[in-house]
Amino acid sequence: MKKLLILSFMALAILIMYGCQKEDLNSDYQDTELQLRASKKNAETPFKGTYTTYPVISEDGTYAEITGEGKATHLGKSEWYGEGYLDYTVFPPSQEGPCYFVAANKDTLFGYYEGVVFTEDFLTFIGEGYCTFTGGTGRLMGASGGSVYNYVVETLEDGSSRGELIWDC
């Protein structure tokens, strides 16, 4: 009888031990939530923006330093900077160069653009192309993808230039 009582207590202790083991009932939910977050983080999202630009074009017309200010998705109010290398030896004339966007909080999005530019009088320029995003800083770290762009730049009476640059992907 004593052996039966000891065996019963041991069985009860084992049941209590395993019965009190903490099981994470939310583990399936948490795994699904983590998967959803990861898929959202890796999902492609549209990039749209409009900037007023102020290009400074070299005398021979083959290089431009461009600054701009405007708004874009993921950046809000921001600035845009670009260097443009123009080649008029091909038709249509080509343009390419590095660029970057700086958000109000100083997070930066880097890119490289390539496209074409048209002009009849070297006073008004119309261009279009594609910019490949090559990374970023802050919350834009690891950014990739790209966006199409188009622009119009006009030469003002004082000889300076002003344009509108539109990103739409």
C-alpha positions as YAML, in Angstrom:
chain: A
units: angstrom
residues:
- id: 1
  name: MET
  ca: [0.00, 0.00, 0.00]
- id: 2
  name: LYS
  ca: [2.86, 2.32, 0.81]
- id: 3
  name: LYS
  ca: [4.39, 1.67, -2.65]
- id: 4
  name: LEU
  ca: [1.06, 2.45, -4.34]
- id: 5
  name: LEU
  ca: [0.77, 5.74, -2.44]
- id: 6
  name: ILE
  ca: [4.34, 6.76, -3.39]
- id: 7
  name: LEU
  ca: [3.73, 5.84, -7.06]
- id: 8
  name: SER
  ca: [0.49, 7.85, -7.03]
- id: 9
  name: PHE
  ca: [2.29, 10.92, -5.62]
- id: 10
  name: MET
  ca: [5.05, 10.56, -8.20]
- id: 11
  name: ALA
  ca: [2.50, 10.32, -11.02]
- id: 12
  name: LEU
  ca: [0.65, 13.34, -9.64]
- id: 13
  name: ALA
  ca: [3.93, 15.32, -9.36]
- id: 14
  name: ILE
  ca: [4.81, 14.48, -12.98]
- id: 15
  name: LEU
  ca: [1.35, 15.52, -14.18]
- id: 16
  name: ILE
  ca: [1.58, 18.78, -12.24]
- id: 17
  name: MET
  ca: [5.07, 19.46, -13.58]
- id: 18
  name: TYR
  ca: [4.10, 18.96, -17.22]
- id: 19
  name: GLY
  ca: [0.67, 20.48, -16.74]
- id: 20
  name: CYS
  ca: [2.19, 23.72, -15.43]
- id: 21
  name: GLN
  ca: [4.70, 24.00, -18.23]
- id: 22
  name: LYS
  ca: [4.12, 27.33, -19.93]
- id: 23
  name: GLU
  ca: [3.05, 26.92, -23.55]
- id: 24
  name: ASP
  ca: [3.03, 29.90, -25.90]
- id: 25
  name: LEU
  ca: [-0.48, 29.78, -27.30]
- id: 26
  name: ASN
  ca: [0.22, 32.86, -29.44]
- id: 27
  name: SER
  ca: [3.27, 31.43, -31.23]
- id: 28
  name: ASP
  ca: [1.37, 30.74, -34.46]
- id: 29
  name: TYR
  ca: [-0.15, 34.22, -34.36]
- id: 30
  name: GLN
  ca: [3.26, 35.82, -33.67]
- id: 31
  name: ASP
  ca: [4.90, 33.89, -36.54]
- id: 32
  name: THR
  ca: [2.16, 35.05, -38.91]
- id: 33
  name: GLU
  ca: [2.51, 38.63, -37.68]
- id: 34
  name: LEU
  ca: [6.28, 38.54, -38.24]
- id: 35
  name: GLN
  ca: [5.77, 37.16, -41.75]
- id: 36
  name: LEU
  ca: [3.27, 39.94, -42.53]
- id: 37
  name: ARG
  ca: [5.67, 42.60, -41.30]
- id: 38
  name: ALA
  ca: [8.53, 41.15, -43.37]
- id: 39
  name: SER
  ca: [6.39, 41.01, -46.51]
- id: 40
  name: LYS
  ca: [5.25, 44.61, -46.01]
- id: 41
  name: LYS
  ca: [8.84, 45.73, -45.52]
- id: 42
  name: ASN
  ca: [9.90, 44.04, -48.77]
- id: 43
  name: ALA
  ca: [6.83, 45.10, -50.75]
- id: 44
  name: GLU
  ca: [7.23, 47.58, -53.58]
- id: 45
  name: THR
  ca: [5.51, 50.88, -52.98]
- id: 46
  name: PRO
  ca: [4.92, 53.66, -55.48]
- id: 47
  name: PHE
  ca: [7.20, 56.67, -55.60]
- id: 48
  name: LYS
  ca: [5.71, 59.98, -56.70]
- id: 49
  name: GLY
  ca: [6.99, 63.50, -56.32]
- id: 50
  name: THR
  ca: [7.23, 66.97, -57.81]
- id: 51
  name: TYR
  ca: [10.23, 69.28, -57.48]
- id: 52
  name: THR
  ca: [11.02, 72.79, -58.62]
- id: 53
  name: THR
  ca: [14.58, 72.64, -59.93]
- id: 54
  name: TYR
  ca: [17.32, 75.18, -60.49]
- id: 55
  name: PRO
  ca: [19.87, 73.73, -62.93]
- id: 56
  name: VAL
  ca: [23.19, 75.44, -63.54]
- id: 57
  name: ILE
  ca: [24.37, 74.34, -66.96]
- id: 58
  name: SER
  ca: [27.97, 74.54, -68.14]
- id: 59
  name: GLU
  ca: [28.76, 76.86, -71.06]
- id: 60
  name: ASP
  ca: [29.25, 73.97, -73.46]
- id: 61
  name: GLY
  ca: [25.95, 72.41, -72.31]
- id: 62
  name: THR
  ca: [27.40, 69.00, -71.46]
- id: 63
  name: TYR
  ca: [27.17, 69.21, -67.65]
- id: 64
  name: ALA
  ca: [24.58, 70.46, -65.16]
- id: 65
  name: GLU
  ca: [24.44, 70.79, -61.39]
- id: 66
  name: ILE
  ca: [20.84, 70.67, -60.29]
- id: 67
  name: THR
  ca: [19.20, 71.53, -56.99]
- id: 68
  name: GLY
  ca: [15.52, 71.20, -56.29]
- id: 69
  name: GLU
  ca: [12.88, 71.42, -53.61]
- id: 70
  name: GLY
  ca: [9.52, 69.72, -53.40]
- id: 71
  name: LYS
  ca: [7.60, 66.78, -51.97]
- id: 72
  name: ALA
  ca: [7.66, 63.04, -52.59]
- id: 73
  name: THR
  ca: [6.12, 59.93, -51.11]
- id: 74
  name: HIS
  ca: [8.26, 58.39, -48.35]
- id: 75
  name: LEU
  ca: [10.19, 61.69, -48.06]
- id: 76
  name: GLY
  ca: [7.62, 64.43, -47.55]
- id: 77
  name: LYS
  ca: [9.01, 67.91, -48.00]
- id: 78
  name: SER
  ca: [12.52, 67.34, -49.29]
- id: 79
  name: GLU
  ca: [15.38, 68.48, -51.48]
- id: 80
  name: TRP
  ca: [16.78, 66.88, -54.61]
- id: 81
  name: TYR
  ca: [20.33, 67.16, -55.94]
- id: 82
  name: GLY
  ca: [21.70, 65.82, -59.19]
- id: 83
  name: GLU
  ca: [24.60, 65.96, -61.58]
- id: 84
  name: GLY
  ca: [23.79, 65.66, -65.24]
- id: 85
  name: TYR
  ca: [26.14, 64.57, -67.99]
- id: 86
  name: LEU
  ca: [24.65, 65.36, -71.39]
- id: 87
  name: ASP
  ca: [25.72, 63.80, -74.69]
- id: 88
  name: TYR
  ca: [24.57, 65.58, -77.84]
- id: 89
  name: THR
  ca: [26.61, 63.30, -80.15]
- id: 90
  name: VAL
  ca: [23.77, 60.73, -80.09]
- id: 91
  name: PHE
  ca: [20.13, 61.13, -81.06]
- id: 92
  name: PRO
  ca: [18.13, 61.71, -79.05]
- id: 93
  name: PRO
  ca: [20.68, 63.39, -76.78]
- id: 94
  name: SER
  ca: [21.26, 61.36, -73.62]
- id: 95
  name: GLN
  ca: [21.64, 62.38, -70.01]
- id: 96
  name: GLU
  ca: [22.81, 60.49, -66.95]
- id: 97
  name: GLY
  ca: [24.21, 61.07, -63.51]
- id: 98
  name: PRO
  ca: [24.03, 60.48, -59.79]
- id: 99
  name: CYS
  ca: [21.33, 62.07, -57.68]
- id: 100
  name: TYR
  ca: [20.02, 62.04, -54.14]
- id: 101
  name: PHE
  ca: [17.00, 63.15, -52.16]
- id: 102
  name: VAL
  ca: [17.24, 64.57, -48.63]
- id: 103
  name: ALA
  ca: [14.14, 64.34, -46.41]
- id: 104
  name: ALA
  ca: [13.39, 66.92, -43.73]
- id: 105
  name: ASN
  ca: [14.82, 64.57, -41.06]
- id: 106
  name: LYS
  ca: [18.03, 64.25, -43.17]
- id: 107
  name: ASP
  ca: [17.37, 60.64, -44.26]
- id: 108
  name: THR
  ca: [18.82, 60.36, -47.75]
- id: 109
  name: LEU
  ca: [17.80, 58.32, -50.81]
- id: 110
  name: PHE
  ca: [20.53, 57.73, -53.44]
- id: 111
  name: GLY
  ca: [20.00, 57.05, -57.12]
- id: 112
  name: TYR
  ca: [21.43, 57.10, -60.62]
- id: 113
  name: TYR
  ca: [19.35, 58.37, -63.52]
- id: 114
  name: GLU
  ca: [19.52, 57.83, -67.26]
- id: 115
  name: GLY
  ca: [17.34, 59.31, -69.94]
- id: 116
  name: VAL
  ca: [17.00, 61.55, -72.94]
- id: 117
  name: VAL
  ca: [16.71, 65.30, -73.37]
- id: 118
  name: PHE
  ca: [15.16, 67.30, -76.20]
- id: 119
  name: THR
  ca: [15.63, 70.95, -77.11]
- id: 120
  name: GLU
  ca: [15.04, 72.95, -80.24]
- id: 121
  name: ASP
  ca: [16.41, 76.30, -79.16]
- id: 122
  name: PHE
  ca: [18.66, 75.52, -76.14]
- id: 123
  name: LEU
  ca: [16.30, 77.71, -74.09]
- id: 124
  name: THR
  ca: [13.70, 75.08, -73.22]
- id: 125
  name: PHE
  ca: [14.66, 71.49, -72.38]
- id: 126
  name: ILE
  ca: [12.30, 68.53, -72.07]
- id: 127
  name: GLY
  ca: [13.58, 65.27, -70.64]
- id: 128
  name: GLU
  ca: [12.49, 61.87, -69.46]
- id: 129
  name: GLY
  ca: [14.05, 58.69, -68.17]
- id: 130
  name: TYR
  ca: [14.41, 56.26, -65.31]
- id: 131
  name: CYS
  ca: [16.18, 56.56, -61.97]
- id: 132
  name: THR
  ca: [17.44, 53.45, -60.18]
- id: 133
  name: PHE
  ca: [17.50, 53.81, -56.40]
- id: 134
  name: THR
  ca: [20.80, 52.52, -55.03]
- id: 135
  name: GLY
  ca: [20.34, 52.79, -51.26]
- id: 136
  name: GLY
  ca: [19.84, 55.30, -48.53]
- id: 137
  name: THR
  ca: [20.41, 56.32, -44.94]
- id: 138
  name: GLY
  ca: [18.18, 56.15, -41.87]
- id: 139
  name: ARG
  ca: [14.78, 54.65, -42.61]
- id: 140
  name: LEU
  ca: [15.71, 54.58, -46.32]
- id: 141
  name: MET
  ca: [18.66, 52.26, -45.74]
- id: 142
  name: GLY
  ca: [18.50, 49.38, -48.19]
- id: 143
  name: ALA
  ca: [16.08, 51.20, -50.50]
- id: 144
  name: SER
  ca: [15.92, 49.79, -54.00]
- id: 145
  name: GLY
  ca: [13.75, 49.98, -57.07]
- id: 146
  name: GLY
  ca: [13.33, 53.11, -59.10]
- id: 147
  name: SER
  ca: [11.02, 55.59, -60.76]
- id: 148
  name: VAL
  ca: [10.37, 57.15, -64.12]
- id: 149
  name: TYR
  ca: [10.78, 60.91, -64.35]
- id: 150
  name: ASN
  ca: [10.09, 63.74, -66.73]
- id: 151
  name: TYR
  ca: [10.89, 67.41, -66.63]
- id: 152
  name: VAL
  ca: [10.72, 70.75, -68.37]
- id: 153
  name: VAL
  ca: [13.43, 73.38, -67.85]
- id: 154
  name: GLU
  ca: [13.21, 76.91, -69.18]
- id: 155
  name: THR
  ca: [15.91, 79.55, -69.41]
- id: 156
  name: LEU
  ca: [14.81, 82.75, -67.67]
- id: 157
  name: GLU
  ca: [15.46, 86.31, -68.86]
- id: 158
  name: ASP
  ca: [18.37, 86.70, -66.45]
- id: 159
  name: GLY
  ca: [20.07, 83.63, -67.95]
- id: 160
  name: SER
  ca: [19.32, 81.29, -65.04]
- id: 161
  name: SER
  ca: [17.20, 78.16, -65.44]
- id: 162
  name: ARG
  ca: [14.17, 76.86, -63.63]
- id: 163
  name: GLY
  ca: [12.26, 73.65, -64.13]
- id: 164
  name: GLU
  ca: [9.70, 71.19, -62.90]
- id: 165
  name: LEU
  ca: [10.77, 67.60, -62.26]
- id: 166
  name: ILE
  ca: [8.06, 64.94, -61.83]
- id: 167
  name: TRP
  ca: [8.64, 61.44, -60.48]
- id: 168
  name: ASP
  ca: [5.91, 58.92, -61.11]
- id: 169
  name: CYS
  ca: [6.23, 55.21, -60.56]
...
